[in-house]
Amino acid sequence: MKALCDREKLREALAIANNVIPAKSTKPILSNVCLVATGDALEVVVTDLDAALRYRIEDGVKIDEPGTVVVPGRVLLEFVRDLTEPTVTIDSSDSSCRVESGSDSCELVVADPDEFPVVARFSDEGSLPLQAGTFTALVGKTAFAAARDQGRYAMHGVLVEIEDGLLRFVATDGRRLALATAPYDTTNYKPTPAGANGAARPTIVPTRGMQLFCRVLTDPLDQVRLNFSDNQVGLKTKHAEAFVRLVDGEFPRYSAVIPRECAHSIEANADTLSRKLRLVSNVTGDDARAVRLSLSRDHLEMFGQSSGKGTAKAHMEVAFKGGNAEIAFNPDYVLEGIKNCERSEVRLEFSERTSPGKFTLGENYVYVVMPITIDI
Amino acid sequence: MSLSQRNPPAPVATDSPFEPHADARHQALQARRVHARSAAGAPETATSAQALAHSAALAPSAATAHGTGPAGSSSAWQVRPQGGRDRQLPPGTRRILHLDVDAFLASVEQALHPHLRGKPVIVGGLPSERNLVMSCSYQAREFGVRAGMRLAEAARLCPRAIFRRGDSQAANRLREQTTRILRCFSPLVEVASIDDFFVDLTGTLALHGSAFDAAVRIRERVQTEVRLPLTIGIGTSRLLARLAGKLGKPGGVAEVFSGCEERFLAALPVEHLPGVGYKIGALLERFQIQTVGDLRAVSREVLFSSFGRLGLVLAERARGVDREPVQATHIEQADGTLVARPPGSIRRDSTFEPEEGRREIVEAMLAYVVERACHRLRAHRSAAAALEVRLRYVETRTHVELQDSRAEQGSECSARRTLPVPSDSTADLVRAARELLRSLPRRRALVKRVGLTLAPIVARGGWQWHLFDEHAGPDEGAADCAHGVDTKRPSRADRHRSLDETLDRLRARVGFGRILRGSSAELARSHELGADGFRLRTPSLNQ
């Protein structure tokens, strides 16, 4: 294989591919990147068996001799990153691969391309057309609430549901839950017979997969396609095809935990609320990461304390419904939600000190946080 | 006959706490013997004080000061102009009191049951039981009975003794009453153990007069209101107050004058120093180090090379250096209730009598002690960051086997684990403790004791409620959903949290033993269950 490639394009492709290359693996071949030179493009293929990426570089590529070469991924990325010349030449033989740019060059060890796992091609049949911006917005509004290090396995991802002209993304870690929907015209959406089973049923995409998809989606106006199959989801953009294995598990019954009718409700300016919450949360410590919200008529008082730092209080005017009440939340949870608020006003509704608080952060965006009971 | 008649008062000391010609160590020891005798009859507090004045390094004015104090009649806040020697002290000189209840559990029994006063009382159980003496009144000590002795032996030494099981709840109550009285004198009251206290009276000269006067009034108030006998030591540090108190037992008030600490310590037998136990004492004896003065002559380097870090501590103590402050252990709430500050660790042990071979009983006992410890933990609004489980088997190996240094392990084994997140949940801690117990090596021997330590104790953060039941099956609630009802089942952790809170509230009303958890229900077969819980072999630990 012999190819000439624009350095910046190659670096960008390898940087995205780097998200897939596993840091440690029992299969050493997975730490490699597979470069496939076809008639008009150079493809960068990586996989860790849970996720796979095929990134196609078409502009600034000249293929002299088609072929495939498998070289250490991170080494290649580090080398290309520090090059200064605008082009890179990749020239491989059976035993080595020479990467050259101006006067700089390196000779990399190659692996047998037959050992590299086969990464499937994206099938347009039964796929779901979608605007990149809609997808990334839904991920941004929900993925932060997914479980990271504990909780049920099925919570380590974002639930994607398509029904009744709606695309719904839900994520939870068992303490808070983010639910965002976007209108979606499903009339032209015809899942394949094989995919009917996949797309119709709830699909949990791991958080890491969602992050990979968002890395691949660079232009929000791009039209992309999603394809759900039984055990994986694929995403196709102009340049890339990415595949992620779905989380095999049952997502909790989230609809039961979203409060419907609440005794208390406040409507507050999102910026002011988040500023005051941050202010009070500064004094809360690891022993009690909680801010108490006390509601009285048109008035919200925030109070935080910790044994090692002290106490803090903040007040703000709010639109208020219901009686006087108190509830405490982990301020980090609330702030992470308010950060994504689409409107200038945020509405908080709750019933009791131990029942969930529902934050309405947009027309189609609900964030539910379980309270904390504190001894103050 | 009063002691002063039997032992004529020593010549009143001058400014020097010692008689220049006297062997101070001999005097100190003699003073202790004098006290033991004084307790035989009615322990006249005045005579004790005189005896203290008689001993080395004690307030020469002790007898006088004591004699003039109107017993229990004065208000704690009454201004006492007479400051005695304290008036000559530079401002800010520390005045620390160490208060020790004489024969605490036996005195509690005597306080509760007036007919026991002045009689030999032994607390620990009935003589037919294989238990140990936990506490014995001074009247019983006359016959040679000592704490730690087998009850049967105590019964043999003192056939007229009255044997009691002890009442830990009453002991707690009386201790709290004593704390309240002490808090009238200073906010800095530290309850150091079940029967001793530290009070910092620094800077209260104008308010209470001299520390000695205040100590005498404290002792009288506690005697009158709580009916517990106190021995009080006064010094410029916790160490000196404690050492002075040792010489004042029983029922005396002893003071080490400011400026005379080194000379006081120099004459003291080295084994009086905290940290010098049997082993170190024996080693020091081999080096001809008999008094604290002898120890002081040894350089820090030599002590460090001999005893490691403890050697440095001993060097400090031998010089009377103890800067540790008295820390208030209780906070008074707005409603007047006294709340103890959270302890650094919570330890619970239970001994089986007879020794236990059934694993399920051992596990049930462990679950019970964990439950007890968690109950206390929650009362302090604290959580445990780690726990340790201890198990002691009956020693089955021969003397020769034990001497063999290659013997695999002793009869006691323990395992410790740090929890992923600090917890106060009985269910979590019982599970962790049980796992630790199962990880311990098994021996073909009966179990003598099982115990638990929760340490370190940290402040409890808020309780984060959960959205879902982590262990609910995927179809759980589906039936309700089909009927148009979307139900939410609380998570397991939330349910256990609510259960703990409800049980704590119920037990506060009806008594701990009225409700049993399944994990410790097995114990009901072998142990008597009362309102305060199972009757364990060591009731004082039944907290």
PDB file of N, CA, C and O in Angstrom, chain A residues 152 155 172 174-177 250 252-253 255-257 287 333 354 370-375, chain B residues 381 459-470 472 474 476-478 481 486-488:
ATOM      1  N   ARG A 152     -27.280   0.017  38.563  1.00  0.00           N
ATOM      2  CA  ARG A 152     -27.578  -1.117  37.711  1.00  0.00           C
ATOM      3  C   ARG A 152     -26.845  -0.994  36.368  1.00  0.00           C
ATOM      4  O   ARG A 152     -26.679   0.116  35.853  1.00  0.00           O
ATOM      5  N   MET A 155     -28.196   1.051  33.560  1.00  0.00           N
ATOM      6  CA  MET A 155     -28.222   2.512  33.711  1.00  0.00           C
ATOM      7  C   MET A 155     -26.956   3.166  33.144  1.00  0.00           C
ATOM      8  O   MET A 155     -26.864   4.381  33.133  1.00  0.00           O
ATOM      9  N   THR A 172     -30.448   7.791  33.454  1.00  0.00           N
ATOM     10  CA  THR A 172     -30.580   7.895  34.912  1.00  0.00           C
ATOM     11  C   THR A 172     -29.440   7.151  35.586  1.00  0.00           C
ATOM     12  O   THR A 172     -28.879   6.219  35.016  1.00  0.00           O
ATOM     13  N   GLY A 174     -30.076   6.435  38.916  1.00  0.00           N
ATOM     14  CA  GLY A 174     -30.786   5.943  40.088  1.00  0.00           C
ATOM     15  C   GLY A 174     -31.099   7.037  41.088  1.00  0.00           C
ATOM     16  O   GLY A 174     -31.905   6.851  41.992  1.00  0.00           O
ATOM     17  N   ARG A 175     -30.456   8.196  40.925  1.00  0.00           N
ATOM     18  CA  ARG A 175     -30.716   9.304  41.845  1.00  0.00           C
ATOM     19  C   ARG A 175     -31.313  10.487  41.111  1.00  0.00           C
ATOM     20  O   ARG A 175     -31.979  11.314  41.704  1.00  0.00           O
ATOM     21  N   ARG A 176     -30.985  10.604  39.837  1.00  0.00           N
ATOM     22  CA  ARG A 176     -31.605  11.643  39.023  1.00  0.00           C
ATOM     23  C   ARG A 176     -31.881  11.031  37.662  1.00  0.00           C
ATOM     24  O   ARG A 176     -31.296  10.003  37.291  1.00  0.00           O
ATOM     25  N   LEU A 177     -32.772  11.694  36.943  1.00  0.00           N
ATOM     26  CA  LEU A 177     -33.178  11.158  35.649  1.00  0.00           C
ATOM     27  C   LEU A 177     -33.397  12.320  34.700  1.00  0.00           C
ATOM     28  O   LEU A 177     -34.030  13.320  35.068  1.00  0.00           O
ATOM     29  N   GLU A 250     -32.336  -4.416  31.242  1.00  0.00           N
ATOM     30  CA  GLU A 250     -33.658  -3.807  31.263  1.00  0.00           C
ATOM     31  C   GLU A 250     -33.547  -2.435  31.899  1.00  0.00           C
ATOM     32  O   GLU A 250     -33.102  -2.307  33.039  1.00  0.00           O
ATOM     33  N   PRO A 252     -34.771   0.714  33.886  1.00  0.00           N
ATOM     34  CA  PRO A 252     -35.830   0.799  34.894  1.00  0.00           C
ATOM     35  C   PRO A 252     -37.078   1.493  34.343  1.00  0.00           C
ATOM     36  O   PRO A 252     -37.008   2.269  33.404  1.00  0.00           O
ATOM     37  N   ARG A 253     -38.176   1.203  34.990  1.00  0.00           N
ATOM     38  CA  ARG A 253     -39.453   1.773  34.534  1.00  0.00           C
ATOM     39  C   ARG A 253     -39.499   3.242  34.946  1.00  0.00           C
ATOM     40  O   ARG A 253     -40.027   3.588  35.990  1.00  0.00           O
ATOM     41  N   SER A 255     -41.076   5.838  33.776  1.00  0.00           N
ATOM     42  CA  SER A 255     -42.292   6.666  33.746  1.00  0.00           C
ATOM     43  C   SER A 255     -42.943   6.733  35.135  1.00  0.00           C
ATOM     44  O   SER A 255     -43.627   7.699  35.462  1.00  0.00           O
ATOM     45  N   ALA A 256     -42.714   5.687  35.962  1.00  0.00           N
ATOM     46  CA  ALA A 256     -43.356   5.662  37.279  1.00  0.00           C
ATOM     47  C   ALA A 256     -42.760   6.699  38.227  1.00  0.00           C
ATOM     48  O   ALA A 256     -43.392   7.076  39.210  1.00  0.00           O
ATOM     49  N   VAL A 257     -41.534   7.135  37.960  1.00  0.00           N
ATOM     50  CA  VAL A 257     -40.885   8.006  38.950  1.00  0.00           C
ATOM     51  C   VAL A 257     -40.995   9.491  38.599  1.00  0.00           C
ATOM     52  O   VAL A 257     -40.555  10.346  39.371  1.00  0.00           O
ATOM     53  N   ASP A 287     -18.937  15.506  53.583  1.00  0.00           N
ATOM     54  CA  ASP A 287     -19.758  14.810  54.565  1.00  0.00           C
ATOM     55  C   ASP A 287     -21.249  15.005  54.294  1.00  0.00           C
ATOM     56  O   ASP A 287     -22.049  14.117  54.517  1.00  0.00           O
ATOM     57  N   TYR A 333     -26.088  17.819  41.312  1.00  0.00           N
ATOM     58  CA  TYR A 333     -27.106  17.251  40.440  1.00  0.00           C
ATOM     59  C   TYR A 333     -27.958  18.364  39.834  1.00  0.00           C
ATOM     60  O   TYR A 333     -28.243  18.378  38.647  1.00  0.00           O
ATOM     61  N   THR A 354     -39.162  13.720  50.856  1.00  0.00           N
ATOM     62  CA  THR A 354     -38.519  12.470  50.446  1.00  0.00           C
ATOM     63  C   THR A 354     -38.991  12.003  49.073  1.00  0.00           C
ATOM     64  O   THR A 354     -38.661  10.902  48.654  1.00  0.00           O
ATOM     65  N   MET A 370     -33.820  13.020  42.977  1.00  0.00           N
ATOM     66  CA  MET A 370     -34.265  12.565  44.297  1.00  0.00           C
ATOM     67  C   MET A 370     -33.609  13.455  45.359  1.00  0.00           C
ATOM     68  O   MET A 370     -32.435  13.815  45.227  1.00  0.00           O
ATOM     69  N   PRO A 371     -34.363  13.782  46.404  1.00  0.00           N
ATOM     70  CA  PRO A 371     -33.799  14.680  47.423  1.00  0.00           C
ATOM     71  C   PRO A 371     -32.838  13.963  48.370  1.00  0.00           C
ATOM     72  O   PRO A 371     -32.683  12.757  48.315  1.00  0.00           O
ATOM     73  N   ILE A 372     -32.232  14.755  49.216  1.00  0.00           N
ATOM     74  CA  ILE A 372     -31.359  14.242  50.276  1.00  0.00           C
ATOM     75  C   ILE A 372     -32.020  14.607  51.600  1.00  0.00           C
ATOM     76  O   ILE A 372     -32.560  15.700  51.725  1.00  0.00           O
ATOM     77  N   THR A 373     -31.987  13.705  52.555  1.00  0.00           N
ATOM     78  CA  THR A 373     -32.457  14.064  53.898  1.00  0.00           C
ATOM     79  C   THR A 373     -31.230  14.420  54.712  1.00  0.00           C
ATOM     80  O   THR A 373     -30.292  13.628  54.795  1.00  0.00           O
ATOM     81  N   ILE A 374     -31.219  15.609  55.262  1.00  0.00           N
ATOM     82  CA  ILE A 374     -30.048  16.026  56.044  1.00  0.00           C
ATOM     83  C   ILE A 374     -30.467  16.335  57.477  1.00  0.00           C
ATOM     84  O   ILE A 374     -31.637  16.580  57.750  1.00  0.00           O
ATOM     85  N   ASP A 375     -29.470  16.320  58.346  1.00  0.00           N
ATOM     86  CA  ASP A 375     -29.757  16.508  59.779  1.00  0.00           C
ATOM     87  C   ASP A 375     -29.722  17.968  60.196  1.00  0.00           C
ATOM     88  O   ASP A 375     -29.571  18.270  61.365  1.00  0.00           O
TER      89      ASP A 375
ATOM     90  N   ARG B 381     -25.672  10.596  64.911  1.00  0.00           N
ATOM     91  CA  ARG B 381     -25.779  11.087  63.520  1.00  0.00           C
ATOM     92  C   ARG B 381     -24.440  10.912  62.793  1.00  0.00           C
ATOM     93  O   ARG B 381     -23.945  11.844  62.145  1.00  0.00           O
ATOM     94  N   ALA B 459     -18.789  12.058  60.238  1.00  0.00           N
ATOM     95  CA  ALA B 459     -20.105  12.707  60.273  1.00  0.00           C
ATOM     96  C   ALA B 459     -20.953  12.121  59.148  1.00  0.00           C
ATOM     97  O   ALA B 459     -20.467  11.864  58.052  1.00  0.00           O
ATOM     98  N   ARG B 460     -22.223  11.906  59.462  1.00  0.00           N
ATOM     99  CA  ARG B 460     -23.104  11.314  58.465  1.00  0.00           C
ATOM    100  C   ARG B 460     -23.515  12.375  57.465  1.00  0.00           C
ATOM    101  O   ARG B 460     -23.973  13.447  57.833  1.00  0.00           O
ATOM    102  N   GLY B 461     -23.298  12.095  56.205  1.00  0.00           N
ATOM    103  CA  GLY B 461     -23.803  13.009  55.191  1.00  0.00           C
ATOM    104  C   GLY B 461     -25.307  12.853  55.099  1.00  0.00           C
ATOM    105  O   GLY B 461     -25.896  12.046  55.800  1.00  0.00           O
ATOM    106  N   GLY B 462     -25.920  13.619  54.261  1.00  0.00           N
ATOM    107  CA  GLY B 462     -27.360  13.463  54.093  1.00  0.00           C
ATOM    108  C   GLY B 462     -27.665  12.112  53.465  1.00  0.00           C
ATOM    109  O   GLY B 462     -26.785  11.448  52.931  1.00  0.00           O
ATOM    110  N   TRP B 463     -28.910  11.718  53.532  1.00  0.00           N
ATOM    111  CA  TRP B 463     -29.304  10.464  52.907  1.00  0.00           C
ATOM    112  C   TRP B 463     -29.860  10.759  51.523  1.00  0.00           C
ATOM    113  O   TRP B 463     -30.865  11.445  51.374  1.00  0.00           O
ATOM    114  N   GLN B 464     -29.174  10.260  50.525  1.00  0.00           N
ATOM    115  CA  GLN B 464     -29.634  10.447  49.153  1.00  0.00           C
ATOM    116  C   GLN B 464     -30.663   9.374  48.819  1.00  0.00           C
ATOM    117  O   GLN B 464     -30.352   8.192  48.829  1.00  0.00           O
ATOM    118  N   TRP B 465     -31.882   9.802  48.541  1.00  0.00           N
ATOM    119  CA  TRP B 465     -32.945   8.847  48.193  1.00  0.00           C
ATOM    120  C   TRP B 465     -32.761   8.389  46.756  1.00  0.00           C
ATOM    121  O   TRP B 465     -32.139   9.078  45.948  1.00  0.00           O
ATOM    122  N   HIS B 466     -33.323   7.224  46.470  1.00  0.00           N
ATOM    123  CA  HIS B 466     -33.136   6.609  45.147  1.00  0.00           C
ATOM    124  C   HIS B 466     -34.440   6.600  44.353  1.00  0.00           C
ATOM    125  O   HIS B 466     -35.523   6.559  44.932  1.00  0.00           O
ATOM    126  N   LEU B 467     -34.269   6.604  43.054  1.00  0.00           N
ATOM    127  CA  LEU B 467     -35.446   6.610  42.178  1.00  0.00           C
ATOM    128  C   LEU B 467     -36.042   5.216  42.010  1.00  0.00           C
ATOM    129  O   LEU B 467     -37.252   5.051  41.954  1.00  0.00           O
ATOM    130  N   PHE B 468     -35.160   4.217  41.919  1.00  0.00           N
ATOM    131  CA  PHE B 468     -35.644   2.885  41.566  1.00  0.00           C
ATOM    132  C   PHE B 468     -35.198   1.860  42.594  1.00  0.00           C
ATOM    133  O   PHE B 468     -34.232   2.061  43.307  1.00  0.00           O
ATOM    134  N   ASP B 469     -35.911   0.763  42.572  1.00  0.00           N
ATOM    135  CA  ASP B 469     -35.482  -0.382  43.352  1.00  0.00           C
ATOM    136  C   ASP B 469     -34.451  -1.128  42.521  1.00  0.00           C
ATOM    137  O   ASP B 469     -34.767  -1.674  41.464  1.00  0.00           O
ATOM    138  N   GLU B 470     -33.203  -1.153  43.005  1.00  0.00           N
ATOM    139  CA  GLU B 470     -32.124  -1.754  42.206  1.00  0.00           C
ATOM    140  C   GLU B 470     -32.370  -3.226  41.930  1.00  0.00           C
ATOM    141  O   GLU B 470     -31.887  -3.772  40.946  1.00  0.00           O
ATOM    142  N   ALA B 472     -35.377  -4.753  41.675  1.00  0.00           N
ATOM    143  CA  ALA B 472     -36.691  -5.102  41.132  1.00  0.00           C
ATOM    144  C   ALA B 472     -36.506  -5.813  39.802  1.00  0.00           C
ATOM    145  O   ALA B 472     -35.637  -5.474  39.012  1.00  0.00           O
ATOM    146  N   PRO B 474     -37.495  -6.922  35.931  1.00  0.00           N
ATOM    147  CA  PRO B 474     -37.935  -6.069  34.838  1.00  0.00           C
ATOM    148  C   PRO B 474     -39.454  -5.971  34.731  1.00  0.00           C
ATOM    149  O   PRO B 474     -39.978  -4.948  34.296  1.00  0.00           O
ATOM    150  N   GLU B 476     -41.549  -6.219  37.249  1.00  0.00           N
ATOM    151  CA  GLU B 476     -42.178  -5.809  38.492  1.00  0.00           C
ATOM    152  C   GLU B 476     -42.946  -4.504  38.279  1.00  0.00           C
ATOM    153  O   GLU B 476     -42.445  -3.557  37.700  1.00  0.00           O
ATOM    154  N   GLY B 477     -44.159  -4.490  38.716  1.00  0.00           N
ATOM    155  CA  GLY B 477     -44.971  -3.286  38.528  1.00  0.00           C
ATOM    156  C   GLY B 477     -45.712  -3.309  37.200  1.00  0.00           C
ATOM    157  O   GLY B 477     -46.550  -2.467  36.943  1.00  0.00           O
ATOM    158  N   ALA B 478     -45.396  -4.289  36.360  1.00  0.00           N
ATOM    159  CA  ALA B 478     -46.046  -4.333  35.056  1.00  0.00           C
ATOM    160  C   ALA B 478     -47.548  -4.584  35.209  1.00  0.00           C
ATOM    161  O   ALA B 478     -48.363  -4.040  34.464  1.00  0.00           O
ATOM    162  N   CYS B 481     -49.211  -1.503  36.024  1.00  0.00           N
ATOM    163  CA  CYS B 481     -49.180  -0.644  34.857  1.00  0.00           C
ATOM    164  C   CYS B 481     -50.309  -1.015  33.904  1.00  0.00           C
ATOM    165  O   CYS B 481     -50.942  -0.163  33.292  1.00  0.00           O
ATOM    166  N   ASP B 486     -49.194   3.324  37.575  1.00  0.00           N
ATOM    167  CA  ASP B 486     -47.744   3.195  37.452  1.00  0.00           C
ATOM    168  C   ASP B 486     -47.164   3.318  38.846  1.00  0.00           C
ATOM    169  O   ASP B 486     -47.104   4.397  39.414  1.00  0.00           O
ATOM    170  N   THR B 487     -46.788   2.223  39.443  1.00  0.00           N
ATOM    171  CA  THR B 487     -46.339   2.276  40.836  1.00  0.00           C
ATOM    172  C   THR B 487     -44.835   2.427  40.914  1.00  0.00           C
ATOM    173  O   THR B 487     -44.113   2.015  40.024  1.00  0.00           O
ATOM    174  N   LYS B 488     -44.385   2.993  42.026  1.00  0.00           N
ATOM    175  CA  LYS B 488     -42.951   3.117  42.252  1.00  0.00           C
ATOM    176  C   LYS B 488     -42.635   2.403  43.552  1.00  0.00           C
ATOM    177  O   LYS B 488     -43.245   2.668  44.586  1.00  0.00           O
TER     178      LYS B 488
END
